[in-house]
């Protein structure tokens, strides 16, 4: 059976790995569509190498030279804010890999599910914002959301060892990020360069900062709640600095099933693309002939308040996830452009969740409105600087 794959966010870290995996798998897998936001030269390089039928470009102004190069390759171009949504509905798309960062990926995820495509989902933010709409839609359309996030891929695989009602709890592993052993004072004074030094994973900038605040794990707790239909008390987090055990599922009889592999996103990406089958992979193998220690320790909810917020947001439901996600995206943006200090990210998110106009049973428009409001609330709190979120005056460190 053909597997013509669209990669949304092909120019990013997950998107690039997905392209490598598809090239490795070979037919019947084939890259049919790509998408980019700002890195258009990179998109042209990818298009030249992988020859998709079509691309989506979501920025407003596309330089004529880019259009000319793509036309020369006879590639159809979707452009503008709806480009990804329009592209995923095409008849020649079988599978959609959603590797866009942030809530910007949500409309395309909804469109792919609505069109009944196979969806390999890296974009956890769309579930955090709109899991309450996405999961019922997926069930209605008979679409399985195949997790790309390594923890959720691990849980998804472990879940195959038992029935849903036999799950006692899910244990998500967390590397702990660059500040795992940092004191409160060190975290207070962390610079952008410190926060970008992830010990085990090489990822896009936003998720790297999310790993430092542990908002990444917070988003993942909420992602697990939606994907596996679990109440908050059945989702636990354990810090595991080696990032070899990607998560575990404990069943009612006391058996714990874990999934292990060296930290490389190509492994869960490939599983999402070949599921339910397994094919030879391209990632490094786990080598237990060398002395290996695997450590586990409880997370510190005081130094990393993001984790507590995740449980609070699941209990609140409604618009709370949209408020958390948008506030976090805006706060990360403020931090990376040097406007706030590192610990203010968590404080801004908490304040925004508390202050937002909560709705228990939101429509998509309500969620998008919450997203807009939360971003502008964070921006005004950052600008005012006097609401307990002091603006730092040192020059902004550039993103790397
Ligand atoms: P990157 O920042 O490396 O890539 C993001 C991609 O999204 C790029 O292709 C970028 O385009 C595109 N993009 C950015 N903004 C927009 C927008 N407004 N509209 C459309 N496209 C946009 O991110 P990652 O690959 O690291 O992460 C992607 C997703 O996967 C995130 O949700 C992340 O949480 C998740 N994830 C990532 C992991 C990793 O190891 N990196 C692990 C697990 C999950 P361009 O570059 O052209 O501007
Ligand atoms: Mg993850």
Short mmCIF file of C-alpha atoms in Angstrom, two decimals, residues 57-394:
data_model
loop_
_atom_site.label_atom_id
_atom_site.label_comp_id
_atom_site.label_asym_id
_atom_site.label_seq_id
_atom_site.Cartn_x
_atom_site.Cartn_y
_atom_site.Cartn_z
CA UNK A 57 4.61 28.17 2.77
CA UNK A 58 2.93 29.96 5.65
CA UNK A 59 4.80 33.29 5.68
CA UNK A 60 3.13 36.29 4.08
CA UNK A 61 5.84 37.36 1.63
CA UNK A 62 7.48 34.70 -0.47
CA UNK A 63 10.48 36.04 -2.43
CA UNK A 64 9.91 35.65 -6.20
CA UNK A 65 13.22 33.77 -6.49
CA UNK A 66 11.86 31.04 -4.19
CA UNK A 67 8.66 30.76 -6.24
CA UNK A 68 10.71 30.56 -9.45
CA UNK A 69 12.93 27.76 -8.08
CA UNK A 70 9.94 25.71 -6.93
CA UNK A 71 8.10 26.26 -10.22
CA UNK A 72 11.18 25.07 -12.10
CA UNK A 73 10.94 21.83 -10.09
CA UNK A 74 7.24 21.66 -11.11
CA UNK A 75 6.13 21.80 -7.50
CA UNK A 76 2.69 23.19 -6.64
CA UNK A 77 2.78 25.90 -3.96
CA UNK A 78 0.14 26.55 -1.31
CA UNK A 79 0.75 29.90 0.38
CA UNK A 80 -0.72 32.07 3.12
CA UNK A 81 -2.17 31.29 6.53
CA UNK A 82 -4.34 28.38 5.28
CA UNK A 83 -1.62 26.77 3.20
CA UNK A 84 -1.07 23.72 5.43
CA UNK A 85 -4.81 23.19 5.95
CA UNK A 86 -5.46 23.21 2.21
CA UNK A 87 -2.50 20.97 1.46
CA UNK A 88 -3.25 18.15 3.92
CA UNK A 89 -6.68 17.51 2.38
CA UNK A 90 -5.19 16.55 -1.02
CA UNK A 91 -6.08 13.11 -2.38
CA UNK A 92 -2.42 12.23 -2.89
CA UNK A 93 -1.64 12.62 0.84
CA UNK A 94 -1.97 9.41 2.90
CA UNK A 95 -0.10 10.38 6.09
CA UNK A 96 0.53 13.75 7.70
CA UNK A 97 3.52 14.22 10.00
CA UNK A 98 2.79 17.30 12.09
CA UNK A 99 6.17 18.69 13.09
CA UNK A 100 5.21 22.35 13.30
CA UNK A 101 6.01 23.99 16.62
CA UNK A 102 3.30 25.61 18.72
CA UNK A 103 -0.45 26.14 18.48
CA UNK A 104 0.13 27.22 14.87
CA UNK A 105 -0.08 23.51 14.04
CA UNK A 106 -3.62 23.06 15.37
CA UNK A 107 -5.72 23.99 12.29
CA UNK A 108 -3.71 21.57 10.13
CA UNK A 109 -4.04 18.74 12.66
CA UNK A 110 -7.81 19.28 12.74
CA UNK A 111 -7.91 19.37 8.93
CA UNK A 112 -5.86 16.17 8.62
CA UNK A 113 -8.09 14.33 11.10
CA UNK A 114 -11.23 15.70 9.44
CA UNK A 115 -9.94 14.39 6.09
CA UNK A 116 -9.36 10.95 7.69
CA UNK A 117 -5.59 10.91 7.06
CA UNK A 118 -3.09 8.95 9.13
CA UNK A 119 -1.63 11.47 11.52
CA UNK A 120 1.84 11.17 13.08
CA UNK A 121 1.74 13.84 15.74
CA UNK A 122 4.85 15.57 17.10
CA UNK A 123 2.99 18.82 17.71
CA UNK A 124 1.97 18.26 21.34
CA UNK A 125 0.70 21.83 21.65
CA UNK A 126 -2.36 21.08 19.51
CA UNK A 127 -3.50 18.44 22.01
CA UNK A 128 -2.81 20.73 24.96
CA UNK A 129 -4.91 23.49 23.39
CA UNK A 130 -7.72 21.45 21.86
CA UNK A 131 -7.55 17.84 23.04
CA UNK A 132 -11.23 18.16 24.02
CA UNK A 133 -12.12 18.68 20.34
CA UNK A 134 -9.38 16.69 18.62
CA UNK A 135 -9.87 13.38 20.41
CA UNK A 136 -13.65 13.13 19.82
CA UNK A 137 -13.10 14.15 16.18
CA UNK A 138 -10.41 11.47 15.76
CA UNK A 139 -12.72 8.85 17.26
CA UNK A 140 -15.57 9.95 14.98
CA UNK A 141 -13.33 9.77 11.90
CA UNK A 142 -11.69 6.49 12.95
CA UNK A 143 -8.26 8.17 12.98
CA UNK A 144 -5.56 6.99 15.39
CA UNK A 145 -3.25 9.83 16.39
CA UNK A 146 0.15 8.16 16.21
CA UNK A 147 2.43 9.76 18.77
CA UNK A 148 5.87 10.93 17.67
CA UNK A 149 6.81 12.41 21.04
CA UNK A 150 9.22 9.80 22.42
CA UNK A 151 7.45 9.38 25.78
CA UNK A 152 4.05 8.95 24.19
CA UNK A 153 5.42 6.60 21.57
CA UNK A 154 6.83 4.54 24.47
CA UNK A 155 3.47 4.55 26.28
CA UNK A 156 1.64 3.73 23.04
CA UNK A 157 3.93 0.72 22.52
CA UNK A 158 3.72 -0.43 26.16
CA UNK A 159 -0.08 -0.15 26.06
CA UNK A 160 -0.10 -2.95 23.50
CA UNK A 161 0.79 -5.33 26.37
CA UNK A 162 -2.57 -4.95 28.09
CA UNK A 163 -6.05 -3.47 27.94
CA UNK A 164 -6.85 0.17 28.71
CA UNK A 165 -8.76 -0.76 31.87
CA UNK A 166 -5.73 -2.78 33.09
CA UNK A 167 -3.46 0.29 33.21
CA UNK A 168 -2.69 1.33 36.78
CA UNK A 169 -0.52 4.32 35.88
CA UNK A 170 1.71 5.76 33.20
CA UNK A 171 5.18 6.92 34.18
CA UNK A 172 6.58 9.58 31.87
CA UNK A 173 10.35 9.94 32.02
CA UNK A 174 11.97 13.38 31.95
CA UNK A 175 15.65 14.10 31.37
CA UNK A 176 15.39 16.91 33.91
CA UNK A 177 16.89 19.33 31.38
CA UNK A 178 19.96 21.50 31.95
CA UNK A 179 18.82 22.64 35.43
CA UNK A 180 18.12 19.21 36.92
CA UNK A 181 20.72 19.67 39.65
CA UNK A 182 20.70 23.48 39.70
CA UNK A 183 19.90 25.36 42.91
CA UNK A 184 16.96 27.76 43.05
CA UNK A 185 19.43 30.63 42.87
CA UNK A 186 21.10 29.24 39.75
CA UNK A 187 17.69 28.80 38.12
CA UNK A 188 16.76 32.40 39.07
CA UNK A 189 19.84 33.65 37.26
CA UNK A 190 19.89 31.25 34.30
CA UNK A 191 20.82 32.84 30.97
CA UNK A 192 19.48 31.92 27.54
CA UNK A 193 22.74 30.14 26.73
CA UNK A 194 22.40 28.06 29.94
CA UNK A 195 18.80 27.16 29.10
CA UNK A 196 19.69 26.09 25.56
CA UNK A 197 22.27 23.53 26.74
CA UNK A 198 20.15 20.38 26.78
CA UNK A 199 22.13 17.42 28.13
CA UNK A 200 20.69 14.60 25.98
CA UNK A 201 18.49 15.84 23.10
CA UNK A 202 19.19 18.16 20.11
CA UNK A 203 15.89 19.87 19.36
CA UNK A 204 14.30 23.10 18.15
CA UNK A 205 14.78 26.20 20.33
CA UNK A 206 11.27 26.37 21.82
CA UNK A 207 11.15 22.77 23.07
CA UNK A 208 14.70 23.15 24.40
CA UNK A 209 13.60 26.07 26.58
CA UNK A 210 10.47 24.08 27.51
CA UNK A 211 12.76 21.27 28.69
CA UNK A 212 14.69 23.70 30.88
CA UNK A 213 11.53 25.02 32.58
CA UNK A 214 10.00 21.51 32.46
CA UNK A 215 7.02 22.99 30.63
CA UNK A 216 7.84 20.34 28.05
CA UNK A 217 6.95 17.68 30.62
CA UNK A 218 3.91 19.72 31.67
CA UNK A 219 2.71 19.75 28.06
CA UNK A 220 3.43 16.02 27.87
CA UNK A 221 1.40 15.24 31.00
CA UNK A 222 -1.56 16.98 29.34
CA UNK A 223 -0.77 15.27 26.02
CA UNK A 224 -0.85 11.85 27.77
CA UNK A 225 -4.15 12.74 29.45
CA UNK A 226 -5.77 13.30 26.05
CA UNK A 227 -4.03 10.62 23.98
CA UNK A 228 -4.56 7.78 26.44
CA UNK A 229 -7.72 9.05 28.14
CA UNK A 230 -6.07 9.02 31.58
CA UNK A 231 -7.07 10.99 34.70
CA UNK A 232 -4.27 13.09 36.24
CA UNK A 233 -3.74 10.67 39.15
CA UNK A 234 -2.72 7.95 36.70
CA UNK A 235 0.04 10.07 35.11
CA UNK A 236 3.36 10.32 36.95
CA UNK A 237 6.71 11.80 36.06
CA UNK A 238 10.11 10.41 36.98
CA UNK A 239 13.40 12.13 36.22
CA UNK A 240 15.72 9.87 34.24
CA UNK A 241 18.81 11.80 33.11
CA UNK A 242 20.10 9.24 30.58
CA UNK A 243 16.94 9.46 28.38
CA UNK A 244 17.15 5.75 27.51
CA UNK A 245 13.89 4.59 29.12
CA UNK A 246 11.39 6.70 27.20
CA UNK A 247 8.43 5.97 29.50
CA UNK A 248 6.67 3.11 31.25
CA UNK A 249 3.22 1.70 31.82
CA UNK A 250 2.35 -0.09 35.04
CA UNK A 251 -0.52 -2.57 34.79
CA UNK A 252 -2.83 -3.59 37.64
CA UNK A 253 -0.91 -6.83 38.30
CA UNK A 254 2.25 -4.85 39.12
CA UNK A 255 4.00 -5.48 35.78
CA UNK A 256 5.83 -2.45 34.39
CA UNK A 257 6.49 -2.35 30.64
CA UNK A 258 9.18 0.13 29.54
CA UNK A 259 10.46 1.08 26.11
CA UNK A 260 14.21 1.64 25.78
CA UNK A 261 16.39 2.96 22.97
CA UNK A 262 19.19 5.54 22.69
CA UNK A 263 17.83 9.10 22.55
CA UNK A 264 17.13 9.65 18.85
CA UNK A 265 13.79 10.92 17.55
CA UNK A 266 14.17 8.92 14.35
CA UNK A 267 13.09 5.81 16.29
CA UNK A 268 9.63 7.06 17.38
CA UNK A 269 9.16 8.86 14.04
CA UNK A 270 9.74 5.60 12.18
CA UNK A 271 7.39 3.66 14.45
CA UNK A 272 4.64 6.21 13.79
CA UNK A 273 5.21 5.83 10.05
CA UNK A 274 5.35 2.03 9.93
CA UNK A 275 2.84 1.21 12.72
CA UNK A 276 1.65 -1.50 13.33
CA UNK A 277 4.73 -2.96 11.62
CA UNK A 278 8.39 -2.66 12.59
CA UNK A 279 11.14 -2.29 10.02
CA UNK A 280 14.93 -2.04 10.44
CA UNK A 281 15.79 1.38 11.86
CA UNK A 282 18.65 3.82 11.22
CA UNK A 283 19.32 4.93 14.79
CA UNK A 284 22.19 3.85 17.00
CA UNK A 285 21.44 0.62 18.91
CA UNK A 286 21.33 0.22 22.67
CA UNK A 287 24.63 -1.38 23.67
CA UNK A 288 24.47 -3.01 27.09
CA UNK A 289 27.85 -4.72 26.70
CA UNK A 290 29.33 -1.40 27.91
CA UNK A 291 28.82 -0.53 31.60
CA UNK A 292 25.51 1.30 31.74
CA UNK A 293 23.76 2.99 34.65
CA UNK A 294 20.19 4.14 34.47
CA UNK A 295 19.07 6.56 37.20
CA UNK A 296 15.61 7.52 38.32
CA UNK A 297 14.63 10.23 40.81
CA UNK A 298 11.41 12.06 41.70
CA UNK A 299 10.86 15.47 40.06
CA UNK A 300 11.08 18.61 42.18
CA UNK A 301 7.74 20.37 41.81
CA UNK A 302 8.99 23.40 43.78
CA UNK A 303 11.95 24.22 41.53
CA UNK A 304 9.85 23.31 38.47
CA UNK A 305 6.35 24.70 39.10
CA UNK A 306 5.33 23.88 35.52
CA UNK A 307 4.60 20.30 36.59
CA UNK A 308 2.05 21.35 39.21
CA UNK A 309 0.41 23.62 36.67
CA UNK A 310 -0.09 20.67 34.29
CA UNK A 311 -2.12 18.75 36.89
CA UNK A 312 -4.10 21.88 37.74
CA UNK A 313 -4.89 22.45 34.06
CA UNK A 314 -6.09 18.87 33.52
CA UNK A 315 -8.40 19.20 36.53
CA UNK A 316 -9.72 22.55 35.28
CA UNK A 317 -10.25 21.33 31.69
CA UNK A 318 -12.06 23.73 29.34
CA UNK A 319 -9.94 26.66 28.19
CA UNK A 320 -7.15 26.11 30.76
CA UNK A 321 -4.87 24.16 28.38
CA UNK A 322 -5.16 26.85 25.72
CA UNK A 323 -4.27 29.51 28.31
CA UNK A 324 -1.27 27.53 29.57
CA UNK A 325 0.07 26.81 26.12
CA UNK A 326 -0.31 30.31 24.68
CA UNK A 327 1.11 31.96 27.80
CA UNK A 328 4.08 29.61 27.67
CA UNK A 329 4.71 30.28 23.97
CA UNK A 330 4.58 34.03 24.57
CA UNK A 331 6.74 33.83 27.71
CA UNK A 332 9.37 31.69 25.95
CA UNK A 333 9.41 34.28 23.16
CA UNK A 334 9.89 37.06 25.74
CA UNK A 335 12.72 35.13 27.41
CA UNK A 336 14.53 34.31 24.17
CA UNK A 337 14.38 37.95 23.10
CA UNK A 338 15.90 39.01 26.42
CA UNK A 339 12.82 40.74 27.87
CA UNK A 340 12.33 38.61 31.00
CA UNK A 341 14.39 36.42 33.28
CA UNK A 342 14.12 32.63 33.15
CA UNK A 343 11.93 31.95 36.24
CA UNK A 344 9.42 34.54 35.05
CA UNK A 345 8.28 32.14 32.34
CA UNK A 346 6.53 29.95 34.94
CA UNK A 347 5.19 32.94 36.87
CA UNK A 348 3.70 34.50 33.74
CA UNK A 349 2.04 31.23 32.76
CA UNK A 350 0.56 30.73 36.21
CA UNK A 351 -0.76 34.30 36.35
CA UNK A 352 -2.31 33.99 32.90
CA UNK A 353 -4.08 30.72 33.73
CA UNK A 354 -5.45 32.26 36.93
CA UNK A 355 -6.59 35.47 35.23
CA UNK A 356 -8.10 34.07 32.03
CA UNK A 357 -11.86 33.98 31.49
CA UNK A 358 -12.42 30.26 32.03
CA UNK A 359 -14.97 28.41 29.95
CA UNK A 360 -15.76 24.79 30.82
CA UNK A 361 -17.06 23.63 27.45
CA UNK A 362 -15.29 25.70 24.80
CA UNK A 363 -15.76 25.70 21.03
CA UNK A 364 -12.77 26.01 18.71
CA UNK A 365 -13.41 29.76 18.49
CA UNK A 366 -13.39 30.00 22.29
CA UNK A 367 -10.05 28.17 22.42
CA UNK A 368 -8.53 30.38 19.72
CA UNK A 369 -9.82 33.47 21.54
CA UNK A 370 -8.25 32.21 24.79
CA UNK A 371 -5.00 31.66 22.88
CA UNK A 372 -5.05 35.25 21.54
CA UNK A 373 -5.96 36.72 24.92
CA UNK A 374 -3.27 34.78 26.79
CA UNK A 375 -0.53 35.88 24.37
CA UNK A 376 -1.51 39.53 24.62
CA UNK A 377 -1.84 39.27 28.41
CA UNK A 378 1.72 37.96 28.68
CA UNK A 379 2.95 40.66 26.32
CA UNK A 380 1.34 43.41 28.37
CA UNK A 381 2.60 41.95 31.65
CA UNK A 382 6.10 41.83 30.17
CA UNK A 383 5.83 45.39 28.85
CA UNK A 384 4.48 46.81 32.10
CA UNK A 385 7.47 45.27 33.87
CA UNK A 386 5.95 46.57 37.10
CA UNK A 387 3.64 43.64 37.79
CA UNK A 388 6.30 41.52 39.40
CA UNK A 389 7.89 40.65 36.05
CA UNK A 390 10.91 42.97 35.88
CA UNK A 391 12.40 43.63 32.47
CA UNK A 392 16.10 42.89 32.45
CA UNK A 393 18.38 45.53 31.02
CA UNK A 394 21.25 43.34 29.84
#
